[in-house]
Coordinates of N, CA, C and O in Angstrom, one line a residue:
X1 N 136.2 63.6 154.6 CA 136.4 62.9 155.8 C 135.2 63.0 156.7 O 134.7 62.1 157.2
X2 N 134.8 64.3 156.9 CA 133.6 64.5 157.8 C 132.4 63.9 157.2 O 131.6 63.4 158.0
X3 N 132.2 63.9 155.9 CA 131.1 63.2 155.3 C 131.0 61.7 155.6 O 130.0 61.2 155.8
X4 N 132.2 61.1 155.6 CA 132.2 59.7 155.9 C 131.8 59.4 157.3 O 131.1 58.4 157.5
X5 N 132.1 60.2 158.2 CA 131.7 60.0 159.6 C 130.2 60.2 159.7 O 129.5 59.5 160.4
X6 N 129.7 61.2 159.0 CA 128.2 61.5 159.0 C 127.5 60.3 158.4 O 126.5 59.8 159.0
X7 N 127.9 59.8 157.3 CA 127.3 58.6 156.7 C 127.4 57.4 157.6 O 126.4 56.7 157.8
X8 N 128.6 57.2 158.2 CA 128.8 56.0 159.1 C 127.9 56.2 160.3 O 127.3 55.2 160.8
X9 N 127.8 57.4 160.8 CA 126.9 57.6 162.0 C 125.5 57.4 161.7 O 124.7 56.8 162.5
X10 N 125.0 57.9 160.5 CA 123.6 57.6 160.1 C 123.3 56.2 160.0 O 122.3 55.7 160.4
X11 N 124.3 55.4 159.4 CA 124.1 54.0 159.2 C 124.0 53.3 160.5 O 123.2 52.4 160.7
X12 N 124.8 53.7 161.5 CA 124.8 53.1 162.8 C 123.5 53.4 163.5 O 122.9 52.5 164.1
X13 N 123.0 54.6 163.4 CA 121.7 55.0 164.0 C 120.6 54.2 163.4 O 119.7 53.7 164.1
X14 N 120.6 54.1 162.1 CA 119.6 53.3 161.4 C 119.6 51.9 161.8 O 118.6 51.3 162.1
X15 N 120.8 51.3 161.9 CA 120.8 49.9 162.4 C 120.3 49.7 163.8 O 119.6 48.8 164.1
X16 N 120.7 50.7 164.7 CA 120.2 50.6 166.0 C 118.7 50.7 166.1 O 118.1 50.0 166.9
X17 N 118.1 51.6 165.3 CA 116.7 51.8 165.4 C 116.0 50.6 164.9 O 114.9 50.2 165.3
X18 N 116.5 49.9 163.9 CA 115.9 48.7 163.4 C 115.9 47.5 164.4 O 115.0 46.7 164.4
X19 N 117.0 47.5 165.2 CA 117.0 46.4 166.2 C 116.0 46.6 167.3 O 115.6 45.6 168.0
X20 N 115.4 47.8 167.4 CA 114.4 48.0 168.4 C 113.0 48.0 167.8 O 112.0 48.1 168.5
X21 N 112.9 47.8 166.5 CA 111.6 47.7 165.8 C 110.8 46.5 166.3 O 111.3 45.5 166.7
X22 N 109.5 46.7 166.3 CA 108.6 45.6 166.8 C 108.7 44.4 165.8 O 108.8 44.6 164.6
X23 N 108.7 43.3 166.4 CA 108.8 42.0 165.6 C 107.4 41.8 165.0 O 106.4 42.0 165.6
X24 N 107.4 41.4 163.7 CA 106.1 41.2 163.0 C 105.4 40.0 163.7 O 106.0 39.1 164.2
X25 N 104.1 40.1 163.6 CA 103.2 39.0 164.2 C 103.5 37.7 163.5 O 103.7 37.7 162.3
X26 N 103.5 36.7 164.2 CA 103.7 35.3 163.7 C 102.4 34.5 163.6 O 101.6 34.6 164.5
X27 N 102.3 33.8 162.5 CA 101.1 33.0 162.3 C 101.5 31.6 162.0 O 102.5 31.4 161.3
X28 N 100.7 30.7 162.4 CA 101.0 29.3 162.1 C 100.5 29.0 160.7 O 99.8 29.8 160.1
X29 N 100.9 27.8 160.2 CA 100.4 27.4 158.9 C 98.9 27.3 158.8 O 98.3 27.5 157.7
X30 N 98.3 26.9 159.9 CA 96.8 26.9 159.9 C 96.1 28.2 159.8 O 95.0 28.3 159.6
X31 N 96.9 29.3 160.1 CA 96.3 30.6 160.1 C 96.7 31.4 158.9 O 96.5 32.7 158.9
X32 N 97.0 30.8 157.8 CA 97.4 31.5 156.5 C 96.2 32.3 156.0 O 96.4 33.5 155.6
X33 N 95.0 31.8 156.1 CA 93.8 32.6 155.6 C 93.6 33.9 156.5 O 93.3 34.9 156.0
X34 N 93.9 33.7 157.8 CA 93.7 34.9 158.7 C 94.9 35.9 158.4 O 94.6 37.1 158.4
X35 N 96.1 35.4 158.2 CA 97.2 36.3 157.9 C 96.9 37.0 156.6 O 97.2 38.2 156.5
X36 N 96.3 36.4 155.6 CA 96.0 37.1 154.3 C 94.9 38.1 154.6 O 94.9 39.2 154.0
X37 N 93.9 37.8 155.4 CA 92.8 38.7 155.7 C 93.4 40.0 156.4 O 92.9 41.1 156.1
X38 N 94.3 39.8 157.2 CA 95.0 40.9 157.9 C 95.7 41.8 156.9 O 95.6 43.0 156.8
X39 N 96.5 41.1 156.0 CA 97.3 41.8 155.0 C 96.3 42.6 154.1 O 96.6 43.7 153.7
X40 N 95.3 41.9 153.6 CA 94.3 42.6 152.8 C 93.6 43.8 153.4 O 93.4 44.8 152.8
X41 N 93.3 43.7 154.7 CA 92.7 44.8 155.4 C 93.7 45.9 155.5 O 93.3 47.1 155.3
X42 N 94.9 45.7 155.8 CA 95.9 46.7 155.8 C 96.1 47.4 154.4 O 96.2 48.7 154.4
X43 N 96.1 46.7 153.4 CA 96.1 47.2 152.0 C 94.9 48.0 151.7 O 94.9 49.1 151.1
X44 N 93.7 47.5 152.1 CA 92.5 48.2 151.8 C 92.5 49.5 152.5 O 92.1 50.6 151.9
X45 N 92.9 49.6 153.7 CA 93.0 50.8 154.5 C 94.0 51.8 153.8 O 93.7 53.0 153.7
X46 N 95.1 51.3 153.4 CA 96.1 52.1 152.7 C 95.5 52.8 151.5 O 95.6 54.0 151.3
X47 N 94.9 51.9 150.6 CA 94.3 52.5 149.4 C 93.1 53.4 149.6 O 92.9 54.4 148.8
X48 N 92.4 53.2 150.7 CA 91.3 54.1 151.0 C 91.8 55.5 151.3 O 91.1 56.5 150.9
X49 N 93.0 55.6 151.8 CA 93.6 56.9 152.1 C 94.1 57.6 150.9 O 94.4 58.8 150.9
X50 N 94.3 56.9 149.8 CA 94.8 57.5 148.6 C 93.8 57.9 147.5 O 94.1 58.5 146.5
X51 N 92.6 57.5 147.7 CA 91.5 57.8 146.7 C 91.1 59.2 146.7 O 90.9 59.8 147.8
X52 N 91.2 59.9 145.6 CA 90.9 61.3 145.4 C 89.4 61.5 145.0 O 88.9 62.6 145.3
X53 N 88.8 60.6 144.3 CA 87.5 60.8 143.8 C 87.4 61.7 142.6 O 86.3 62.2 142.3
X54 N 88.5 61.9 141.9 CA 88.5 62.8 140.7 C 88.4 62.1 139.4 O 88.4 62.7 138.3
X55 N 88.2 60.7 139.4 CA 88.1 60.0 138.2 C 89.4 59.8 137.4 O 89.3 59.4 136.3
X56 N 90.5 60.1 138.0 CA 91.8 60.1 137.3 C 92.2 58.6 137.1 O 91.6 57.7 137.6
X57 N 93.3 58.5 136.3 CA 93.8 57.2 136.1 C 94.3 56.5 137.4 O 94.1 55.3 137.6
X58 N 94.8 57.4 138.3 CA 95.2 56.9 139.6 C 94.0 56.4 140.4 O 94.1 55.3 141.1
X59 N 92.9 57.1 140.4 CA 91.7 56.6 141.1 C 91.3 55.3 140.5 O 90.8 54.4 141.3
X60 N 91.4 55.1 139.2 CA 91.0 53.8 138.6 C 91.9 52.7 139.1 O 91.4 51.6 139.4
X61 N 93.2 53.0 139.2 CA 94.1 52.0 139.7 C 93.8 51.6 141.2 O 93.8 50.5 141.6
X62 N 93.5 52.7 142.0 CA 93.1 52.5 143.4 C 91.9 51.6 143.5 O 91.8 50.7 144.3
X63 N 90.9 51.9 142.6 CA 89.6 51.1 142.6 C 89.9 49.7 142.3 O 89.4 48.8 143.0
X64 N 90.8 49.4 141.4 CA 91.2 48.0 141.1 C 91.8 47.3 142.3 O 91.5 46.2 142.6
X65 N 92.7 48.1 142.9 CA 93.4 47.5 144.1 C 92.4 47.3 145.3 O 92.6 46.3 146.0
X66 N 91.5 48.2 145.4 CA 90.5 48.0 146.5 C 89.6 46.8 146.2 O 89.3 46.0 147.1
X67 N 89.2 46.6 144.9 CA 88.5 45.4 144.6 C 89.2 44.1 145.0 O 88.7 43.1 145.4
X68 N 90.6 44.2 144.8 CA 91.4 43.0 145.1 C 91.5 42.8 146.6 O 91.5 41.6 147.0
X69 N 91.7 43.8 147.4 CA 92.0 43.7 148.8 C 90.8 43.9 149.8 O 90.9 43.5 150.9
X70 N 89.8 44.6 149.3 CA 88.7 44.9 150.3 C 87.6 43.9 150.1 O 86.4 44.3 149.8
X71 N 87.8 42.6 150.3 CA 86.8 41.6 150.2 C 86.1 41.3 151.5 O 86.7 41.3 152.5
X72 N 84.8 41.1 151.4 CA 83.9 40.9 152.5 C 84.3 39.6 153.3 O 84.3 39.5 154.5
X73 N 84.7 38.6 152.5 CA 85.0 37.3 153.2 C 86.2 37.4 154.1 O 86.2 36.9 155.3
X74 N 87.2 38.1 153.7 CA 88.4 38.4 154.6 C 88.1 39.2 155.7 O 88.5 39.0 156.9
X75 N 87.2 40.2 155.5 CA 86.8 41.1 156.6 C 86.0 40.4 157.6 O 86.2 40.5 158.8
X76 N 85.1 39.5 157.2 CA 84.3 38.7 158.1 C 85.2 37.7 158.9 O 85.0 37.5 160.1
X77 N 86.2 37.1 158.2 CA 87.1 36.2 158.9 C 87.9 36.9 160.0 O 88.0 36.4 161.1
X78 N 88.3 38.1 159.7 CA 89.1 38.9 160.7 C 88.2 39.3 161.9 O 88.6 39.1 163.0
X79 N 87.0 39.7 161.6 CA 86.0 40.0 162.7 C 85.7 38.7 163.5 O 85.7 38.8 164.8
X80 N 85.5 37.6 162.9 CA 85.2 36.4 163.6 C 86.4 36.0 164.4 O 86.2 35.5 165.6
X81 N 87.6 36.1 163.9 CA 88.8 35.7 164.7 C 88.9 36.6 165.9 O 89.3 36.1 167.0
X82 N 88.7 37.9 165.7 CA 88.7 38.8 166.9 C 87.7 38.5 167.9 O 88.0 38.5 169.1
X83 N 86.5 38.3 167.5 CA 85.4 37.9 168.4 C 85.7 36.6 169.2 O 85.3 36.5 170.3
X84 N 86.3 35.7 168.5 CA 86.6 34.4 169.1 C 87.8 34.5 170.1 O 87.8 33.8 171.1
X85 N 88.7 35.5 169.9 CA 89.8 35.7 170.8 C 90.2 37.2 170.9 O 91.2 37.6 170.2
X86 N 89.4 37.9 171.6 CA 89.7 39.4 171.7 C 91.0 39.8 172.4 O 91.3 40.9 172.4
X87 N 91.7 38.8 172.9 CA 93.0 39.1 173.6 C 94.2 38.9 172.7 O 95.3 39.1 173.1
X88 N 93.9 38.5 171.4 CA 95.0 38.2 170.4 C 95.5 39.5 169.9 O 94.9 40.1 168.9
X89 N 96.5 40.1 170.4 CA 97.1 41.4 170.1 C 97.6 41.4 168.6 O 97.7 42.5 168.1
X90 N 97.8 40.3 168.0 CA 98.3 40.3 166.6 C 97.2 40.9 165.7 O 97.5 41.4 164.6
X91 N 96.0 40.8 166.2 CA 94.8 41.2 165.3 C 94.5 42.7 165.5 O 93.8 43.3 164.7
X92 N 95.0 43.3 166.6 CA 94.5 44.7 166.9 C 94.7 45.7 165.9 O 93.7 46.4 165.5
X93 N 95.9 45.9 165.3 CA 96.0 46.9 164.2 C 95.0 46.8 163.1 O 94.4 47.7 162.7
X94 N 94.9 45.5 162.6 CA 94.0 45.3 161.4 C 92.5 45.5 161.8 O 91.7 46.0 161.1
X95 N 92.2 45.0 163.0 CA 90.8 45.2 163.5 C 90.5 46.7 163.6 O 89.4 47.1 163.2
X96 N 91.4 47.5 164.1 CA 91.2 48.9 164.2 C 91.0 49.5 162.9 O 90.2 50.4 162.6
X97 N 91.8 49.1 161.9 CA 91.7 49.6 160.5 C 90.4 49.2 159.9 O 89.7 50.1 159.3
X98 N 90.0 48.0 160.1 CA 88.7 47.5 159.6 C 87.6 48.3 160.2 O 86.6 48.7 159.5
X99 N 87.7 48.5 161.5 CA 86.6 49.3 162.2 C 86.4 50.7 161.6 O 85.3 51.2 161.5
X100 N 87.5 51.3 161.2 CA 87.5 52.6 160.6 C 87.0 52.6 159.1 O 86.5 53.6 158.6
X101 N 87.1 51.4 158.5 CA 86.7 51.3 157.0 C 85.3 51.0 156.9 O 84.7 51.4 155.9
X102 N 84.7 50.2 157.8 CA 83.4 49.7 157.6 C 82.5 50.4 158.7 O 82.9 51.3 159.4
X103 N 81.3 49.9 158.8 CA 80.4 50.4 159.8 C 81.1 50.0 161.1 O 81.4 48.8 161.3
X104 N 81.3 51.0 162.0 CA 82.1 50.7 163.2 C 81.4 49.6 164.0 O 80.2 49.7 164.3
X105 N 82.1 48.6 164.3 CA 81.6 47.4 165.1 C 82.2 47.3 166.4 O 81.8 46.5 167.3
X106 N 83.2 48.2 166.7 CA 83.8 48.2 168.1 C 83.2 49.3 168.9 O 83.0 50.4 168.4
X107 N 83.0 49.1 170.2 CA 82.6 50.2 171.1 C 83.8 51.1 171.3 O 84.9 50.8 171.0
X108 N 83.5 52.3 171.8 CA 84.5 53.3 172.1 C 85.5 52.7 173.1 O 86.7 53.0 173.0
X109 N 85.0 52.0 174.1 CA 85.8 51.4 175.1 C 86.8 50.3 174.5 O 87.9 50.3 174.8
X110 N 86.2 49.5 173.5 CA 87.1 48.5 172.8 C 88.2 49.2 172.0 O 89.3 48.8 172.0
X111 N 87.8 50.3 171.3 CA 88.8 51.0 170.5 C 89.9 51.6 171.4 O 91.1 51.4 171.1
X112 N 89.5 52.1 172.5 CA 90.5 52.6 173.5 C 91.4 51.5 174.0 O 92.6 51.7 174.1
X113 N 90.8 50.4 174.3 CA 91.7 49.3 174.8 C 92.6 48.8 173.8 O 93.8 48.6 174.0
X114 N 92.2 48.6 172.5 CA 93.0 48.1 171.5 C 94.1 49.2 171.1 O 95.2 48.8 170.9
X115 N 93.7 50.4 171.1 CA 94.7 51.5 170.8 C 95.8 51.6 171.9 O 96.9 51.8 171.6
X116 N 95.4 51.4 173.1 CA 96.4 51.4 174.2 C 97.4 50.3 174.1 O 98.5 50.4 174.4
X117 N 96.9 49.2 173.7 CA 97.7 48.0 173.6 C 98.6 48.0 172.3 O 99.7 47.6 172.3
X118 N 98.0 48.5 171.2 CA 98.7 48.3 169.9 C 99.5 49.6 169.5 O 100.4 49.5 168.7
X119 N 99.1 50.8 170.0 CA 99.7 52.0 169.7 C 99.8 52.2 168.2 O 100.8 52.6 167.6
X120 N 98.7 51.9 167.5 CA 98.6 52.1 166.0 C 98.2 53.5 165.7 O 97.0 53.9 165.8
X121 N 99.2 54.3 165.3 CA 99.0 55.7 165.1 C 98.0 56.1 164.0 O 97.4 57.1 164.0
X122 N 97.9 55.2 163.0 CA 97.1 55.5 161.8 C 95.6 55.6 162.2 O 94.9 56.4 161.6
X123 N 95.2 54.9 163.2 CA 93.8 54.8 163.5 C 93.5 55.1 164.9 O 92.3 55.1 165.4
X124 N 94.5 55.5 165.7 CA 94.3 55.8 167.1 C 94.6 57.2 167.4 O 95.5 57.8 166.8
X125 N 93.8 57.8 168.2 CA 94.0 59.3 168.5 C 95.3 59.5 169.3 O 95.9 58.6 169.9

């Protein structure tokens, strides 16, 4: 009986926490390429953190995924979109990830501004 209350309580807390989760960024049909560039940047960042450099089978798989997601055209599109509209908060997390993956293109002041607005823990102090 006590276990049922614990499970029910955990489910209730889980549902409550999901209702407060941030809503995903919305993109129009015209912004599909930008949305893909953001998704690819996020995946590129994810796989960069998993690379061990030991030549293992896992590293080979990560290299394959990086070739798929870490393309220059998408990265340039994301940078161009940010430069055209630096107030578009939908771009902030991916721009911060891209900044940490490539030659840093954001000033320290810009990084601080974007981090304050987006609270992206993976790339913000």
